[in-house]
Coordinates of C-alpha atoms in Angstrom, one line a residue:
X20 CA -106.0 61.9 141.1
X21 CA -108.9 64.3 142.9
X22 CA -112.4 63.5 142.5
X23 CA -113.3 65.0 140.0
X24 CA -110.4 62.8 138.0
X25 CA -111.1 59.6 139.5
X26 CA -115.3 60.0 138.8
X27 CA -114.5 61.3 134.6
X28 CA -112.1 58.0 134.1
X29 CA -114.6 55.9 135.9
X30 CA -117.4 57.1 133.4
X31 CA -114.9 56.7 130.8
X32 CA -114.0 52.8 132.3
X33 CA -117.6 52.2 132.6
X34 CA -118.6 53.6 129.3
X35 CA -116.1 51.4 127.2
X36 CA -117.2 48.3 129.7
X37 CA -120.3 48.6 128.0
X38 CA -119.2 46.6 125.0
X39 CA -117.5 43.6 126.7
X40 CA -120.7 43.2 129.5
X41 CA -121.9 39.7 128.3
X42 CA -125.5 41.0 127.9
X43 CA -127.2 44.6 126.4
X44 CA -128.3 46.4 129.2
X45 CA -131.6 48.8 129.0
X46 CA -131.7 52.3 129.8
X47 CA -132.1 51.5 133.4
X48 CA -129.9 49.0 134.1
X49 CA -127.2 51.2 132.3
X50 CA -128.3 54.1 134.5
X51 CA -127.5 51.5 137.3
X52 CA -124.3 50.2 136.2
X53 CA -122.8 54.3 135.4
X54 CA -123.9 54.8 138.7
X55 CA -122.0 51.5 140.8
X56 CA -119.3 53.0 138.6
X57 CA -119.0 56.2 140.0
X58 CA -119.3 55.5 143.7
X59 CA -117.0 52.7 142.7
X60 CA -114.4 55.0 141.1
X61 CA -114.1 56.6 144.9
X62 CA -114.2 53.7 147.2
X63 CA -110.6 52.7 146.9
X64 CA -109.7 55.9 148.7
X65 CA -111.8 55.0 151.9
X66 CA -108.3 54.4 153.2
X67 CA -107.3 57.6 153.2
X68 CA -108.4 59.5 156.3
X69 CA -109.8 62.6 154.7
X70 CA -111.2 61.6 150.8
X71 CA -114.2 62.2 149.7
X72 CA -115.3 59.2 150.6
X73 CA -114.2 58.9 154.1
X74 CA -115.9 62.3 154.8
X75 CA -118.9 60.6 154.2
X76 CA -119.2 58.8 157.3
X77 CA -117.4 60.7 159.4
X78 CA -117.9 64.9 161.1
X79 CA -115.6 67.4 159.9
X80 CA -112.0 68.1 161.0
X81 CA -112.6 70.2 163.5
X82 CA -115.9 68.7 165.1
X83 CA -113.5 65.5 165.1
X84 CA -111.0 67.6 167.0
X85 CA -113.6 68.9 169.2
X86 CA -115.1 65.9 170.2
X87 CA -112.3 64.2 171.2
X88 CA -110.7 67.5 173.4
X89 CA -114.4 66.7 174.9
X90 CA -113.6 63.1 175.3
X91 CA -110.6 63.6 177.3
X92 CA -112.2 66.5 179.2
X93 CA -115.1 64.0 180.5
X94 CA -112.3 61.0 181.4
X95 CA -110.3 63.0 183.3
X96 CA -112.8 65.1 185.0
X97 CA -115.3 61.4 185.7
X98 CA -112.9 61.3 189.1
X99 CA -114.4 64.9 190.3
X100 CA -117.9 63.2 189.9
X101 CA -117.5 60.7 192.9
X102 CA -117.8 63.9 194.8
X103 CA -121.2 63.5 194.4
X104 CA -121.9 59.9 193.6
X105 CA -120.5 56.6 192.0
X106 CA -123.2 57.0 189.0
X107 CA -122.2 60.7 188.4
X108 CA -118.5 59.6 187.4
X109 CA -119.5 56.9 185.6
X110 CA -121.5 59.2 183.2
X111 CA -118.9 61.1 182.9
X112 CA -116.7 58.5 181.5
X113 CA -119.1 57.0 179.6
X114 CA -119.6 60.5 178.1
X115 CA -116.1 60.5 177.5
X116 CA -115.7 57.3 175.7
X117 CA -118.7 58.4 173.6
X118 CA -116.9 61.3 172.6
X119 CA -114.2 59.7 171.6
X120 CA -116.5 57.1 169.6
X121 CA -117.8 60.3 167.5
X122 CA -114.5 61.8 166.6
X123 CA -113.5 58.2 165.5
X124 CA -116.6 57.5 164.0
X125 CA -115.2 56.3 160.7
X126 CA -113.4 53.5 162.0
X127 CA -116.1 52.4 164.4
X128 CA -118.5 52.3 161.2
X129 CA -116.1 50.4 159.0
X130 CA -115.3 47.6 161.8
X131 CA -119.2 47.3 161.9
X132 CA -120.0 46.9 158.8
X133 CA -117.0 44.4 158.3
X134 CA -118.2 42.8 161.3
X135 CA -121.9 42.3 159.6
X136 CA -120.1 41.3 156.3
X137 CA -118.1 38.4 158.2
X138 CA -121.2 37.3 160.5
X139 CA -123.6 36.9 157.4
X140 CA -120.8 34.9 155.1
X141 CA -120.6 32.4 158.2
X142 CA -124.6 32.9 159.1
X143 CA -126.2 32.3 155.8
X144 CA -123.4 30.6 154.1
X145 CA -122.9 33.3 151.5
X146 CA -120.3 33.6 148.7
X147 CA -116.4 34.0 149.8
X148 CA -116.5 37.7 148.4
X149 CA -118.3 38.9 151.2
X150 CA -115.8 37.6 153.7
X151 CA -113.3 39.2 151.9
X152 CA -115.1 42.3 151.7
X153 CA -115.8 42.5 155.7
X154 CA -112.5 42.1 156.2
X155 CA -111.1 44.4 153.8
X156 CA -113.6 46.8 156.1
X157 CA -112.0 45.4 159.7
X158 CA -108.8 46.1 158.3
X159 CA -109.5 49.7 157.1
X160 CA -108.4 51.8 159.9
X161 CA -105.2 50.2 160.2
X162 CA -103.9 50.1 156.6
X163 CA -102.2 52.9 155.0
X164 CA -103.5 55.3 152.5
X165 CA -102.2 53.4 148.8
X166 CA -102.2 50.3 150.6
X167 CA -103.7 47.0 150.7
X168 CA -107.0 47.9 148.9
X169 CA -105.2 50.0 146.2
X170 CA -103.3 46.9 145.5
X171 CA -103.8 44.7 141.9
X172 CA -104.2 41.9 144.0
X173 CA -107.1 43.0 145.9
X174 CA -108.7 44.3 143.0
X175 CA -108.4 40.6 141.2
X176 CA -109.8 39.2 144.1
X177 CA -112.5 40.9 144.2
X178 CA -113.3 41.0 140.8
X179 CA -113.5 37.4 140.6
X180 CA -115.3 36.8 143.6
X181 CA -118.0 39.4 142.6
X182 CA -118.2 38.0 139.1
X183 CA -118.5 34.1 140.6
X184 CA -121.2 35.5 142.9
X185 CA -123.8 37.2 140.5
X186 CA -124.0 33.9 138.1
X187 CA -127.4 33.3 138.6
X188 CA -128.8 37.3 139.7
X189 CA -131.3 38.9 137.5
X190 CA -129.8 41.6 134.8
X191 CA -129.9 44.7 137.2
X192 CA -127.8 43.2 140.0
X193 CA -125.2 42.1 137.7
X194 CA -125.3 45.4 135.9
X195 CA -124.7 47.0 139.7
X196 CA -121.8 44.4 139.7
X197 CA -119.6 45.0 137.0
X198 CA -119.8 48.8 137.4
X199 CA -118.4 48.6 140.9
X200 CA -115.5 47.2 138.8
X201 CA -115.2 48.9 136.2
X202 CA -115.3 52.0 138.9
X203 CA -112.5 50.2 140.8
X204 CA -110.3 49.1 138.3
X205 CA -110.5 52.9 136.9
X206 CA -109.5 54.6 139.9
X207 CA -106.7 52.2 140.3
X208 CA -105.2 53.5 136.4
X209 CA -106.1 57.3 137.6
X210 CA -103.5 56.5 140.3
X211 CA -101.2 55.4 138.8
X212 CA -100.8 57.7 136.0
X213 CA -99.7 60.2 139.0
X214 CA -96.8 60.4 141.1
X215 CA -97.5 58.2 144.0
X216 CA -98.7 55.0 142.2
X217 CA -100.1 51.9 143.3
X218 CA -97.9 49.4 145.3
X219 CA -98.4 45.4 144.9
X220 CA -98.7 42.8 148.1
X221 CA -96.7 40.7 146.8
X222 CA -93.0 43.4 146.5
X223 CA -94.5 46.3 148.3
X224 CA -91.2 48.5 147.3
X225 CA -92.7 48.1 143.8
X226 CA -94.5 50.9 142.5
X227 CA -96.9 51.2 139.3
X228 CA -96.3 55.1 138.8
X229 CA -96.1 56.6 135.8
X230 CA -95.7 59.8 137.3
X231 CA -97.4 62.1 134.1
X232 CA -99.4 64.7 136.4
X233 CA -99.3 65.9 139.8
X234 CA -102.9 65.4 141.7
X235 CA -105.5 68.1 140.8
X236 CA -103.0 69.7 138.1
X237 CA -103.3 71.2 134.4
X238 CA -103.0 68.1 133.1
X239 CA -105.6 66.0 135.3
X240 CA -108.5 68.2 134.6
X241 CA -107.7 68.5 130.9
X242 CA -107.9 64.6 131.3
X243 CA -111.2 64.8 133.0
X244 CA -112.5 66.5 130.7
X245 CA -111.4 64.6 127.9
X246 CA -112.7 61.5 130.0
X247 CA -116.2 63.0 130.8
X248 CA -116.3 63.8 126.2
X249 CA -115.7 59.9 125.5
X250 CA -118.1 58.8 128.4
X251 CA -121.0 60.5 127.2
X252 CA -120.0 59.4 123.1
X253 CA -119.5 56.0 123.4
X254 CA -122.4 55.6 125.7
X255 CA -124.7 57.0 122.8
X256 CA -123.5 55.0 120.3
X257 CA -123.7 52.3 122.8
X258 CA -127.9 52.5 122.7
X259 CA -127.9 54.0 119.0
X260 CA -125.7 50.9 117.8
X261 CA -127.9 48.7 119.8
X262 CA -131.1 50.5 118.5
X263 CA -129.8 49.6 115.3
X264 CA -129.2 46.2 115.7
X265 CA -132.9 45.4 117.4
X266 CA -134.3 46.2 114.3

């Protein structure tokens, strides 16, 4: 599924979670959980190089391209700057290595903040999920688009540990927490209605795909569509029912 696709079923996920949360959420912590949802619904695909969500920490394709042409450029030419001094080639190549620490800036941000996930879990002797997390991060640039973080197992794993971890958090946090997975859980049903599917850890040649629509087709944004009409229902009889009920 396209953005658009994977955001309308996440709605849709969210918006039927709402009647199996184990508490009533205000307006506000609603409006908190439809929104983990949604930027839940597009994290999966931070494995894929150029997704929505990728492009988000990262320049375009051809600044990307640009900078590291420039990288290369600086390296080779650093020798040329001992013609003037040692310090001159060095900034050179340290120029260069910049460069190419711009056009990769993804990766560079993912291992960081995977870094900072594994460092506070040991640090501050937080819960298990944020290990798994960080290292779901470290491993980003390296796994495949579909992958490991597209997998069911990954997905139970972190739903478990995220669920374990929020026992004791006020209302809003867990509200937060069980729209990033309803959000996850939906994008990984958008893919595999399509072609492609989802793969599992376990027998990698196995693929969930029920292969009903091709990505951005007729059929997709007909399913949007229909997705984005059920979100915005059920969540209105989700606070009328409840209105009802407070009575």
């Amino acid at each position: 599924m396209n953005k658009v696709g994977h955001v309308s079923l996440g709605w849709a996920g969210a918006a039927a979670g709402l009647f199996l949360l184990p508490t009533t959420l205000s307006g506000g912590e609603a409006a908190v959980y439809i929104g983990a949802a949604t930027i839940a619904s597009l994290l999966p695909d931070l494995d894929h190089k150029t997704s929505t969500a990728s492009n988000m920490v990262q320049l375009p394709t051809k600044y990307r391209k640009l900078a590291n042409r420039l990288g290369w450029g600086l390296i080779v030419c650093s020798p040329i700057g001992l013609l003037w001094s040692i310090i001159a080639s060095l900034i050179l190549f340290a120029g260069g290595i910049f460069a190419f620490g711009i056009a990769r800036l993804r990766n560079l941000i993912f291992i960081a903040i995977g870094l900072a996930g594994i460092l506070a879990y040991w640090h501050f002797s937080l819960h298990w999920v944020i290990a798994l997390v960080g290292l779901g991060f470290i491993l980003l640039p390296t796994v495949k688009h579909r992958g490991m973080i597209h997998s069911p197992e990954f997905a139970i794993l972190l739903s478990v540990g995220l669920v374990l971890s929020i026992a004791a958090q006020p209302v809003l946090i867990q509200a937060a927490v069980y729209g990033v997975i309803a959000g996850w859980w939906s994008h990984l049903a958008g893919d595999v209605f399509g072609r492609e599917g989802i793969g599992l850890l376990v027998w990698p040649k196995l693929r969930l795909a029920l292969r009903l629509f091709r990505n951005g087709g007729r059929t997709e944004r007909m399913l949007a569509a229909a997705c984005s009409f059920l979100s915005i229902t059920m969540i209105a009889f989700y606070f009328v029912y409840n209105s009802f009920n407070l009575q």
